[in-house]
Amino acid sequence: MKIKDYIQNNPFRGMGVATNDSSTVLSSNNSRMKVYAAIGKSVLFPMDLDIVFGAKADRSQSSLLSYMSSLSVPVDRLRYGLFWFMNLTETDAHALAVLRQTGDLLKARKVWEDGEQNMPALQNQLVCCLLKDPRSYSKAIQVASHLYEHYGSELIQTITNGFNVITPDKLLPMFLEEIVVASDGDCWWWDKAVKRSGISHIDDLWTEAKATLLIAKIEQALNVAQSSECRNVQAHYDLAYDLMKQTEPKLKPLKALTDAHPMLLSRYSTIAEAVGEFVLHNEIEYYNHIGWVSGLTERSLELERFCYRYAATVRFKDRCRLNINITMGRKEDAPLFANGMPDKLLFESERKKRNAGISAILSGLMSKE
């Protein structure tokens, strides 16, 4: 999802209100839309700004319920309010009229830049930068940082109608986390914008925001796996394998972030080893009880080397290494032949062939340690 799409679907826009509008205005708009919907008509509000987005707001019954639910919770109201327009001053009214008539973000932004640099002017400039194009992202970060530092408390109370749900120092991290969510992890343009912004502490905050999204996705996959039932031995392997496939695309970039930013080590270690413990437990359950299955060693090693690759502590790395050695030493896991049992005469030669490939895998793994 692009940030423009994220803003286009903002609950404030869906309800046709500015972020400083009261709950009374919100309820009034909601009632009006329901009445019109009952006779098959739609309602247009000044804050729709359809010309900017090239599309009408989604006002289906389910969407309206979702909007009202989101905007009834102060912290969620604040989260969405960071990405929508205010209408507090005459300058705001003039610039918003420009947007409604022309859709020209640069022209509207200039109106706000030429006026008094107060809280609503900065908030509205920020939204214009976000909507314009990726080349404006570094400017958006600069405006956001200045806005939150100098007008943070006023901004929070204005958007939430008087609730101090967070402290001003939490605004920039919240803003960056929402950017990552809106980008769904595809942050190439934002990575460049962070570097170009020239703000000294922004890189660490941006890294934390990206890590937070990755960890949340890994936790979600782990929670689903932990709540699943294993009705047979094979299910243990399938569960561990599925978790590996779901989490590795997130663990790999998270590990890269951690290598570059050691401040993340504790958070990375906790989630990576939680996944590893679960995978190893189910792999052991599978290996110890499955009986004769062709390729059992390779299957178990795939899970074990996954755990070893993302282990963050010496203790867990040593455990994974031990498991790998034990798996390779299982002599009963010989190749199957036509009679369904290992051929005793060919056991040693066949085992050497198999272990040659497995040893190569293990050697390559250990060299990356």
Short mmCIF file of C-alpha atoms in Angstrom, two decimals:
data_model
loop_
_atom_site.label_atom_id
_atom_site.label_comp_id
_atom_site.label_asym_id
_atom_site.label_seq_id
_atom_site.Cartn_x
_atom_site.Cartn_y
_atom_site.Cartn_z
CA MET A 1 0.00 0.00 0.00
CA LYS A 2 1.24 3.51 -0.80
CA ILE A 3 1.03 6.24 1.79
CA LYS A 4 -1.46 8.08 -0.44
CA ASP A 5 -3.75 5.06 -0.38
CA TYR A 6 -3.39 4.90 3.39
CA ILE A 7 -4.45 8.55 3.72
CA GLN A 8 -7.24 8.11 1.17
CA ASN A 9 -8.81 5.46 3.43
CA ASN A 10 -8.31 7.50 6.62
CA PRO A 11 -11.37 7.24 8.94
CA PHE A 12 -11.42 11.04 9.28
CA ARG A 13 -11.90 11.35 5.52
CA GLY A 14 -14.44 8.55 5.56
CA MET A 15 -16.50 10.49 8.09
CA GLY A 16 -16.04 13.77 6.22
CA VAL A 17 -14.43 15.61 9.14
CA ALA A 18 -11.24 17.47 10.01
CA THR A 19 -9.08 16.11 12.82
CA ASN A 20 -10.09 18.95 15.14
CA ASP A 21 -13.83 18.35 14.71
CA SER A 22 -15.70 17.27 17.82
CA SER A 23 -17.45 13.96 18.47
CA THR A 24 -20.73 15.83 17.98
CA VAL A 25 -19.81 16.67 14.38
CA LEU A 26 -18.70 13.09 13.85
CA SER A 27 -22.01 11.68 15.11
CA SER A 28 -23.99 14.22 13.07
CA ASN A 29 -22.21 13.22 9.85
CA ASN A 30 -22.69 9.55 10.66
CA SER A 31 -26.46 9.99 11.16
CA ARG A 32 -26.74 12.02 7.98
CA MET A 33 -24.95 9.37 5.92
CA LYS A 34 -27.20 6.63 7.29
CA VAL A 35 -30.34 8.57 6.37
CA TYR A 36 -29.11 9.22 2.83
CA ALA A 37 -27.95 5.60 2.43
CA ALA A 38 -31.45 4.42 3.34
CA ILE A 39 -32.85 6.17 0.26
CA GLY A 40 -29.95 5.14 -1.96
CA LYS A 41 -28.07 8.42 -2.00
CA SER A 42 -24.60 9.49 -0.93
CA VAL A 43 -23.48 12.54 1.00
CA LEU A 44 -20.68 14.92 0.02
CA PHE A 45 -18.72 16.76 2.71
CA PRO A 46 -16.21 19.64 2.31
CA MET A 47 -13.44 17.44 3.77
CA ASP A 48 -13.90 14.64 1.20
CA LEU A 49 -11.29 16.21 -1.13
CA ASP A 50 -12.20 13.75 -3.89
CA ILE A 51 -10.25 15.75 -6.48
CA VAL A 52 -7.03 15.14 -4.56
CA PHE A 53 -7.50 11.37 -4.45
CA GLY A 54 -9.34 10.83 -7.70
CA ALA A 55 -11.86 8.64 -5.90
CA LYS A 56 -14.80 8.96 -3.56
CA ALA A 57 -14.60 7.90 0.06
CA ASP A 58 -15.73 4.35 0.85
CA ARG A 59 -18.94 4.77 2.83
CA SER A 60 -20.36 1.30 2.88
CA GLN A 61 -22.16 0.30 6.07
CA SER A 62 -19.26 -1.85 7.25
CA SER A 63 -16.76 0.94 6.54
CA LEU A 64 -18.79 3.49 8.51
CA LEU A 65 -18.92 1.13 11.49
CA SER A 66 -15.15 0.67 11.25
CA TYR A 67 -14.53 4.43 11.02
CA MET A 68 -16.68 5.18 14.04
CA SER A 69 -15.03 2.40 16.02
CA SER A 70 -11.54 3.68 15.20
CA LEU A 71 -12.31 7.31 15.99
CA SER A 72 -14.00 6.47 19.29
CA VAL A 73 -10.70 5.29 20.81
CA PRO A 74 -8.47 8.30 21.66
CA VAL A 75 -5.14 6.65 20.86
CA ASP A 76 -6.45 5.37 17.50
CA ARG A 77 -7.98 8.74 16.79
CA LEU A 78 -4.54 10.28 17.37
CA ARG A 79 -2.83 7.66 15.19
CA TYR A 80 -5.11 8.42 12.24
CA GLY A 81 -5.13 12.12 12.97
CA LEU A 82 -1.40 12.36 12.30
CA PHE A 83 -2.28 11.68 8.65
CA TRP A 84 -5.18 14.04 8.02
CA PHE A 85 -5.97 17.75 7.69
CA MET A 86 -6.97 20.26 10.35
CA ASN A 87 -9.33 23.19 9.82
CA LEU A 88 -8.75 25.63 12.67
CA THR A 89 -7.79 28.97 11.14
CA GLU A 90 -8.74 31.20 8.24
CA THR A 91 -5.54 30.12 6.50
CA ASP A 92 -6.63 26.49 6.84
CA ALA A 93 -10.04 27.28 5.34
CA HIS A 94 -8.44 29.12 2.42
CA ALA A 95 -5.89 26.39 1.66
CA LEU A 96 -8.49 23.63 1.95
CA ALA A 97 -10.70 25.55 -0.49
CA VAL A 98 -7.77 25.58 -2.92
CA LEU A 99 -7.50 21.80 -2.55
CA ARG A 100 -11.23 21.28 -3.11
CA GLN A 101 -11.25 23.47 -6.22
CA THR A 102 -7.96 22.49 -7.88
CA GLY A 103 -6.48 19.48 -6.10
CA ASP A 104 -3.14 21.30 -6.31
CA LEU A 105 -1.12 20.12 -3.31
CA LEU A 106 1.83 22.43 -4.00
CA LYS A 107 -0.40 25.50 -4.22
CA ALA A 108 -2.24 24.62 -1.02
CA ARG A 109 1.00 23.86 0.77
CA LYS A 110 2.38 27.26 -0.23
CA VAL A 111 -0.64 28.95 1.34
CA TRP A 112 0.20 27.27 4.63
CA GLU A 113 3.95 27.93 4.28
CA ASP A 114 3.35 31.64 3.62
CA GLY A 115 1.09 32.02 6.64
CA GLU A 116 1.80 31.80 10.35
CA GLN A 117 3.79 28.66 11.17
CA ASN A 118 1.48 27.40 13.90
CA MET A 119 0.38 23.90 14.79
CA PRO A 120 -2.39 23.40 12.16
CA ALA A 121 -0.27 24.97 9.41
CA LEU A 122 2.57 22.50 10.08
CA GLN A 123 0.19 19.53 10.34
CA ASN A 124 -1.43 20.41 7.02
CA GLN A 125 1.95 20.95 5.31
CA LEU A 126 2.95 17.50 6.54
CA VAL A 127 -0.10 15.84 4.97
CA CYS A 128 0.52 17.69 1.68
CA CYS A 129 4.12 16.38 1.62
CA LEU A 130 2.94 12.83 2.24
CA LEU A 131 0.38 13.04 -0.56
CA LYS A 132 2.59 14.73 -3.16
CA ASP A 133 5.22 12.12 -4.13
CA PRO A 134 8.21 10.26 -2.64
CA ARG A 135 10.52 13.20 -3.30
CA SER A 136 8.63 15.09 -0.59
CA TYR A 137 9.08 12.40 2.08
CA SER A 138 12.26 13.87 3.58
CA LYS A 139 10.48 17.22 3.91
CA ALA A 140 7.57 15.43 5.58
CA ILE A 141 9.95 13.95 8.18
CA GLN A 142 11.48 17.36 8.85
CA VAL A 143 8.07 19.01 9.28
CA ALA A 144 6.84 16.17 11.51
CA SER A 145 9.92 16.39 13.74
CA HIS A 146 9.54 20.17 14.15
CA LEU A 147 5.78 19.92 14.71
CA TYR A 148 6.01 17.22 17.37
CA GLU A 149 8.90 18.88 19.19
CA HIS A 150 7.33 22.34 19.44
CA TYR A 151 3.57 21.66 19.35
CA GLY A 152 3.30 18.04 20.47
CA SER A 153 1.02 18.53 23.49
CA GLU A 154 -1.27 20.91 21.60
CA LEU A 155 -1.49 18.50 18.66
CA ILE A 156 -2.38 15.53 20.86
CA GLN A 157 -5.11 17.39 22.74
CA THR A 158 -6.57 18.89 19.56
CA ILE A 159 -6.88 15.58 17.72
CA THR A 160 -8.14 13.57 20.72
CA ASN A 161 -10.51 16.31 21.97
CA GLY A 162 -8.55 16.83 25.17
CA PHE A 163 -7.04 13.41 25.99
CA ASN A 164 -3.30 13.16 26.74
CA VAL A 165 -3.04 9.57 25.52
CA ILE A 166 0.74 9.67 24.99
CA THR A 167 3.59 12.03 25.75
CA PRO A 168 4.86 14.28 22.93
CA ASP A 169 8.16 12.37 22.65
CA LYS A 170 6.18 9.31 21.47
CA LEU A 171 4.65 11.12 18.50
CA LEU A 172 7.55 10.69 16.07
CA PRO A 173 7.93 6.94 16.80
CA MET A 174 4.15 6.54 16.32
CA PHE A 175 4.31 8.45 13.04
CA LEU A 176 7.19 6.32 11.74
CA GLU A 177 5.53 3.06 12.80
CA GLU A 178 2.42 4.02 10.86
CA ILE A 179 4.57 4.83 7.82
CA VAL A 180 6.09 1.35 7.96
CA VAL A 181 2.64 -0.25 8.32
CA ALA A 182 1.28 1.81 5.42
CA SER A 183 4.26 0.79 3.29
CA ASP A 184 3.85 -2.85 4.41
CA GLY A 185 7.61 -3.07 4.84
CA ASP A 186 8.40 -1.79 1.32
CA CYS A 187 10.39 1.17 2.63
CA TRP A 188 12.98 1.92 -0.05
CA TRP A 189 11.85 5.50 -0.62
CA TRP A 190 11.50 6.11 3.08
CA ASP A 191 14.97 4.70 3.78
CA LYS A 192 16.34 7.37 1.44
CA ALA A 193 14.13 10.06 2.96
CA VAL A 194 15.37 9.26 6.47
CA LYS A 195 18.97 9.71 5.38
CA ARG A 196 18.17 12.95 3.55
CA SER A 197 16.18 14.44 6.42
CA GLY A 198 19.34 15.40 8.28
CA ILE A 199 17.82 14.60 11.69
CA SER A 200 20.44 13.02 13.93
CA HIS A 201 18.29 10.60 15.93
CA ILE A 202 15.84 9.64 13.19
CA ASP A 203 17.78 6.62 11.93
CA ASP A 204 17.45 4.73 15.22
CA LEU A 205 13.74 5.54 15.45
CA TRP A 206 13.20 4.41 11.86
CA THR A 207 15.07 1.16 12.49
CA GLU A 208 12.95 0.52 15.59
CA ALA A 209 9.79 1.14 13.57
CA LYS A 210 10.78 -1.36 10.86
CA ALA A 211 11.79 -3.92 13.48
CA THR A 212 8.48 -3.49 15.31
CA LEU A 213 6.48 -4.43 12.21
CA LEU A 214 8.64 -7.48 11.48
CA ILE A 215 8.40 -8.68 15.09
CA ALA A 216 4.62 -8.21 15.10
CA LYS A 217 4.28 -10.36 11.98
CA ILE A 218 6.55 -13.06 13.41
CA GLU A 219 4.60 -13.04 16.69
CA GLN A 220 1.35 -13.39 14.78
CA ALA A 221 2.60 -16.45 12.90
CA LEU A 222 4.00 -17.96 16.12
CA ASN A 223 0.75 -17.40 18.01
CA VAL A 224 -1.21 -19.16 15.28
CA ALA A 225 1.22 -22.09 15.33
CA GLN A 226 1.13 -22.35 19.13
CA SER A 227 -2.67 -22.47 19.14
CA SER A 228 -2.77 -25.25 16.52
CA GLU A 229 -3.36 -28.85 17.52
CA CYS A 230 -1.17 -31.71 16.33
CA ARG A 231 -3.39 -34.75 15.91
CA ASN A 232 -0.61 -36.99 14.63
CA VAL A 233 3.18 -37.11 14.43
CA GLN A 234 3.34 -35.81 10.86
CA ALA A 235 1.41 -32.73 11.96
CA HIS A 236 4.33 -31.75 14.20
CA TYR A 237 6.65 -31.58 11.21
CA ASP A 238 4.12 -29.78 9.03
CA LEU A 239 3.53 -27.18 11.75
CA ALA A 240 7.25 -26.55 12.25
CA TYR A 241 7.89 -26.41 8.50
CA ASP A 242 5.02 -23.96 7.90
CA LEU A 243 6.25 -21.71 10.71
CA MET A 244 9.73 -21.76 9.21
CA LYS A 245 8.41 -20.72 5.80
CA GLN A 246 6.26 -17.95 7.26
CA THR A 247 8.87 -16.45 9.57
CA GLU A 248 12.14 -16.73 7.63
CA PRO A 249 11.23 -13.86 5.22
CA LYS A 250 10.79 -11.67 8.34
CA LEU A 251 13.65 -13.06 10.46
CA LYS A 252 16.20 -12.51 7.71
CA PRO A 253 15.69 -8.71 7.37
CA LEU A 254 15.22 -8.44 11.15
CA LYS A 255 18.60 -10.13 11.69
CA ALA A 256 20.17 -7.75 9.16
CA LEU A 257 18.72 -4.78 11.06
CA THR A 258 20.04 -6.22 14.32
CA ASP A 259 23.54 -6.76 12.89
CA ALA A 260 23.62 -3.08 11.88
CA HIS A 261 21.86 -1.82 15.02
CA PRO A 262 22.87 -3.85 18.13
CA MET A 263 20.23 -1.97 20.15
CA LEU A 264 17.72 -4.46 18.69
CA LEU A 265 19.57 -7.55 19.95
CA SER A 266 17.34 -8.18 22.96
CA ARG A 267 14.11 -7.90 20.95
CA TYR A 268 15.52 -10.01 18.12
CA SER A 269 16.84 -12.68 20.48
CA THR A 270 13.50 -13.03 22.26
CA ILE A 271 11.40 -13.56 19.14
CA ALA A 272 13.96 -15.55 17.11
CA GLU A 273 14.54 -18.06 19.89
CA ALA A 274 10.82 -18.34 20.65
CA VAL A 275 10.37 -19.45 17.04
CA GLY A 276 13.42 -21.71 17.28
CA GLU A 277 12.21 -23.41 20.46
CA PHE A 278 8.85 -24.14 18.86
CA VAL A 279 10.38 -25.49 15.65
CA LEU A 280 12.87 -27.70 17.50
CA HIS A 281 10.22 -29.09 19.82
CA ASN A 282 7.99 -30.14 16.93
CA GLU A 283 10.91 -31.43 14.88
CA ILE A 284 12.01 -33.64 17.79
CA GLU A 285 8.46 -34.93 18.27
CA TYR A 286 8.40 -35.81 14.58
CA TYR A 287 11.83 -37.43 14.47
CA ASN A 288 11.45 -39.50 17.62
CA HIS A 289 8.10 -41.04 16.69
CA ILE A 290 7.73 -41.08 12.92
CA GLY A 291 9.42 -44.43 12.31
CA TRP A 292 10.88 -45.23 8.93
CA VAL A 293 10.54 -42.41 6.39
CA SER A 294 12.80 -41.81 3.44
CA GLY A 295 14.78 -38.58 3.73
CA LEU A 296 14.02 -38.12 7.42
CA THR A 297 17.51 -36.81 8.20
CA GLU A 298 17.38 -34.15 5.49
CA ARG A 299 13.96 -32.98 6.62
CA SER A 300 15.03 -32.64 10.22
CA LEU A 301 18.30 -30.96 9.28
CA GLU A 302 16.44 -28.35 7.26
CA LEU A 303 14.50 -27.33 10.36
CA GLU A 304 17.54 -27.54 12.64
CA ARG A 305 19.80 -25.44 10.47
CA PHE A 306 17.01 -22.85 10.18
CA CYS A 307 17.02 -22.57 13.98
CA TYR A 308 20.84 -22.43 14.05
CA ARG A 309 20.92 -19.70 11.40
CA TYR A 310 18.75 -17.32 13.44
CA ALA A 311 19.89 -18.28 16.95
CA ALA A 312 21.02 -15.16 18.79
CA THR A 313 22.67 -16.55 21.94
CA VAL A 314 25.57 -18.93 22.45
CA ARG A 315 23.35 -21.23 24.52
CA PHE A 316 20.80 -21.67 21.76
CA LYS A 317 23.44 -21.94 19.02
CA ASP A 318 25.12 -24.73 20.99
CA ARG A 319 21.81 -26.51 21.38
CA CYS A 320 21.11 -26.29 17.65
CA ARG A 321 24.62 -27.54 16.83
CA LEU A 322 24.13 -30.49 19.19
CA ASN A 323 20.80 -31.34 17.58
CA ILE A 324 22.40 -31.28 14.13
CA ASN A 325 25.15 -33.64 15.26
CA ILE A 326 22.63 -35.99 16.87
CA THR A 327 20.47 -36.00 13.75
CA MET A 328 23.46 -36.84 11.56
CA GLY A 329 24.45 -39.61 13.92
CA ARG A 330 21.14 -41.49 13.71
CA LYS A 331 22.34 -44.70 12.07
CA GLU A 332 18.84 -46.12 11.88
CA ASP A 333 17.90 -43.44 9.37
CA ALA A 334 19.40 -45.29 6.40
CA PRO A 335 17.97 -45.16 2.87
CA LEU A 336 14.97 -47.39 2.26
CA PHE A 337 15.07 -50.14 -0.33
CA ALA A 338 12.39 -52.18 -2.04
CA ASN A 339 11.71 -54.34 1.02
CA GLY A 340 11.01 -51.29 3.16
CA MET A 341 14.00 -51.88 5.45
CA PRO A 342 17.64 -50.74 5.28
CA ASP A 343 19.84 -53.07 3.31
CA LYS A 344 22.46 -54.24 5.85
CA LEU A 345 25.01 -55.11 3.15
CA LEU A 346 24.85 -51.70 1.48
CA PHE A 347 24.36 -49.73 4.69
CA GLU A 348 27.89 -48.31 5.04
CA SER A 349 28.40 -47.36 1.39
CA GLU A 350 24.97 -45.80 1.10
CA ARG A 351 25.40 -43.95 4.35
CA LYS A 352 28.72 -42.47 3.14
CA LYS A 353 27.01 -41.13 0.03
CA ARG A 354 24.27 -39.52 2.08
CA ASN A 355 26.58 -38.08 4.69
CA ALA A 356 28.82 -36.54 2.06
CA GLY A 357 25.97 -34.24 1.08
CA ILE A 358 24.90 -33.60 4.65
CA SER A 359 28.46 -32.80 5.73
CA ALA A 360 28.71 -30.24 2.96
CA ILE A 361 25.54 -28.57 4.23
CA LEU A 362 26.83 -28.58 7.81
CA SER A 363 30.25 -27.23 6.81
CA GLY A 364 28.67 -24.39 4.89
CA LEU A 365 26.44 -23.62 7.85
CA MET A 366 29.26 -23.58 10.38
CA SER A 367 31.36 -21.31 8.16
CA LYS A 368 28.64 -18.64 8.42
CA GLU A 369 28.72 -18.67 12.20
#
